[in-house]
Amino acid sequence: MSKFEKLKSLNPHLSFYHVEEKQFELYGKIITDYNFDEIKAYMEEIQIPSEGNIYVASDSKMEEKLVKKQIEATSYGQMPIQIGYCNGLNTFLNGLEYHQGNEINFAVTDMVLLLGKVQDISERMYDSKNVDAFFIPEGTALELYGTTLHFAPCTVTDEGFKTIVILPKGTNEPLSNENEVDSKSDQLLFMKNKWLLAHPNRKMLIDKGAHPGIKGDNIQVNH
């Protein structure tokens, strides 16, 4: 039994797919245009935390690599980007976010992404029963569309996961209070270019001001 088949059997409560299956086309696409070897080697030096997740939006050493200029020139049409990473031991949905602009992920390790569609948000609420789970094998690069709801990956081993995260520059920075238009009237806007719905069980996010916009189970991925 393959790792994917085993994970699927352990998660009968989920619509569980391999990233190479047709269902992923609703959310994004696999990309093979870039060589991530340099930043993958750098990620081998970055540790997985002993608990929870760590997210670094912009890592200067990763952004020195040639692949940054290549991705900026092609995938982002010469717009500036940031390259960072997310490592951790997460197994829960906890929240769902989206951005204006596509996001590129590179799976340094095997992992699972829990994905949804912005179109299924109604009155600032989203039902977790609509989430699809996708197994992402180590070494896979993928592009998530701006209409794709996503959050931190879920681990498929006790050791945890590592993923490279590429976004338009400035995404996930703290909101500014200097704008003439009161952006805080948008209850889902959590950080710059980050609209977030949190599951009510994720008190840490709620306490930081995230909108409790997910109803249904706080989905867990078993491994």
XYZ file of C-alpha atoms in Angstrom:
223
model
C 0.000 0.000 0.000
C 1.358 3.423 -0.972
C 1.609 6.248 1.545
C -1.286 7.998 -0.182
C -3.489 4.907 -0.034
C -2.679 4.405 3.626
C -3.520 8.017 4.474
C -6.760 7.815 2.513
C -7.764 4.700 4.443
C -6.994 6.451 7.740
C -9.184 9.437 6.833
C -12.586 8.125 5.718
C -14.172 11.321 7.072
C -12.458 13.363 4.332
C -12.792 13.761 0.587
C -9.197 12.666 0.151
C -7.305 12.924 -3.154
C -3.811 12.822 -4.599
C -2.650 16.184 -5.956
C -2.295 14.546 -9.388
C -6.020 13.739 -9.511
C -8.404 15.856 -11.575
C -10.117 17.262 -8.472
C -7.082 19.466 -7.810
C -7.747 21.433 -11.006
C -10.442 23.392 -9.140
C -7.841 24.720 -6.724
C -4.561 25.035 -8.592
C -2.008 23.298 -10.765
C 1.265 21.440 -10.459
C 4.190 23.455 -11.828
C 7.445 22.073 -13.194
C 9.028 25.242 -14.617
C 11.466 25.974 -11.802
C 14.427 24.357 -10.105
C 13.971 24.552 -6.338
C 17.145 22.598 -5.463
C 18.978 25.581 -3.924
C 16.246 26.597 -1.536
C 15.347 22.996 -0.816
C 18.956 22.445 0.322
C 18.691 25.544 2.505
C 15.481 24.201 4.050
C 17.339 21.116 5.231
C 19.067 23.397 7.746
C 15.771 24.825 9.045
C 14.299 22.911 11.955
C 10.737 21.780 12.525
C 9.460 23.181 15.845
C 8.858 20.782 18.718
C 5.204 21.836 18.815
C 2.860 23.888 16.659
C 3.946 25.585 13.443
C 6.414 28.279 12.479
C 5.758 30.580 9.526
C 8.352 32.956 8.097
C 6.897 35.104 5.328
C 10.186 36.368 3.907
C 13.630 34.779 4.284
C 16.437 36.891 2.837
C 18.725 33.932 2.157
C 16.053 32.139 0.172
C 15.298 35.312 -1.749
C 18.936 35.581 -2.884
C 18.529 32.469 -5.017
C 18.127 32.626 -8.797
C 14.713 30.984 -8.715
C 13.210 34.132 -7.138
C 13.939 36.236 -10.238
C 12.650 33.476 -12.486
C 9.355 33.182 -10.607
C 8.913 36.951 -10.456
C 9.482 37.254 -14.195
C 7.069 34.550 -15.235
C 4.485 33.430 -12.676
C 4.013 36.930 -11.240
C 4.479 39.030 -14.383
C 7.469 40.988 -13.028
C 5.715 41.832 -9.756
C 7.844 41.521 -6.579
C 7.453 38.377 -4.487
C 8.541 37.033 -1.128
C 9.844 33.550 -0.367
C 9.453 32.026 3.066
C 8.472 28.764 4.679
C 6.069 27.005 6.996
C 7.252 24.079 9.137
C 5.344 22.255 11.805
C 3.405 19.420 13.342
C -0.107 20.593 12.568
C -2.892 18.050 11.972
C -5.985 20.315 12.169
C -7.799 22.651 9.773
C -7.953 25.519 12.335
C -8.637 28.187 9.715
C -8.847 29.057 6.035
C -7.319 32.055 4.289
C -7.094 33.540 0.817
C -5.035 36.219 -0.927
C -5.316 38.538 -3.904
C -2.826 36.706 -6.113
C -1.747 33.107 -6.485
C 0.451 31.281 -3.982
C 3.229 28.835 -4.876
C 4.126 26.017 -2.496
C 6.995 23.564 -2.716
C 6.642 20.446 -0.570
C 10.031 19.865 1.049
C 8.415 16.873 2.776
C 5.230 14.909 2.158
C 2.197 16.807 3.449
C -1.562 17.250 3.157
C -3.363 20.459 2.197
C -6.978 21.108 3.211
C -8.551 23.275 0.515
C -11.823 25.036 -0.149
C -13.285 27.643 -2.526
C -13.897 31.318 -1.830
C -17.187 30.957 -3.699
C -18.512 28.774 -0.855
C -18.217 31.591 1.697
C -21.690 32.920 2.489
C -22.317 35.824 4.867
C -18.737 35.544 6.121
C -19.231 31.878 7.023
C -17.821 28.673 5.512
C -18.887 25.088 6.221
C -15.928 22.758 6.743
C -17.868 19.882 5.137
C -16.916 21.458 1.785
C -13.171 20.980 2.384
C -11.170 18.632 0.143
C -7.894 17.056 1.317
C -4.938 16.572 -1.029
C -1.795 14.523 -0.501
C 1.259 16.445 -1.752
C 4.365 14.270 -2.206
C 7.817 15.552 -1.320
C 9.354 17.500 -4.200
C 6.058 18.721 -5.666
C 5.660 22.390 -6.605
C 2.141 23.699 -6.994
C 0.352 26.965 -7.607
C -2.820 27.710 -5.637
C -5.291 30.068 -7.287
C -6.367 33.263 -5.518
C -9.859 31.793 -5.095
C -8.519 28.812 -3.134
C -9.026 28.705 0.610
C -6.067 27.150 2.395
C -4.060 27.332 5.602
C -1.067 25.591 7.150
C -0.343 22.087 5.778
C -0.991 18.986 7.853
C 1.799 16.582 8.674
C 1.718 12.947 7.584
C 4.504 11.776 9.914
C 5.423 12.257 13.559
C 8.476 14.224 12.403
C 6.366 17.036 10.914
C 6.295 18.868 7.580
C 8.290 21.525 5.739
C 7.013 23.645 2.864
C 8.276 26.668 0.932
C 5.717 29.476 0.577
C 5.875 32.085 -2.219
C 3.482 35.059 -2.294
C 3.217 38.649 -3.572
C 5.599 40.826 -1.581
C 4.097 42.293 1.587
C 1.530 39.548 2.135
C 0.989 38.679 5.814
C 2.542 41.890 7.119
C 0.649 43.728 9.898
C -2.232 45.925 8.781
C -1.629 49.650 8.593
C -3.969 52.155 10.265
C -2.911 54.934 7.915
C -5.306 54.209 5.049
C -8.083 56.726 4.485
C -10.490 53.890 3.826
C -11.171 51.837 6.945
C -10.077 48.382 5.811
C -10.989 46.999 9.217
C -14.637 47.230 8.191
C -13.843 44.038 6.291
C -14.144 41.510 9.103
C -12.157 38.851 7.247
C -9.080 41.012 6.570
C -6.583 39.808 9.166
C -3.203 40.934 7.807
C -2.052 42.594 4.595
C -3.432 40.602 1.659
C -4.690 37.914 4.056
C -8.384 37.294 4.509
C -8.951 34.718 7.239
C -11.781 32.635 8.634
C -10.922 30.863 11.884
C -12.550 27.825 13.422
C -14.106 28.780 16.800
C -12.049 26.015 18.449
C -8.857 27.855 17.459
C -8.989 30.317 20.339
C -5.499 31.610 19.672
C -6.593 33.022 16.302
C -9.875 34.379 17.655
C -8.019 36.188 20.447
C -5.833 37.865 17.812
C -8.895 39.231 16.058
C -9.617 36.542 13.462
C -13.250 36.211 12.414
C -14.795 32.927 13.706
C -16.137 32.079 10.280
C -15.894 28.283 10.000
C -18.831 26.127 11.034
C -18.714 22.352 11.272
C -15.862 20.170 12.455
C -12.333 21.412 12.961
C -11.093 18.723 10.595
C -8.144 16.575 11.684
C -5.887 14.586 9.356
C -4.869 11.203 10.787
C -1.526 9.616 9.985
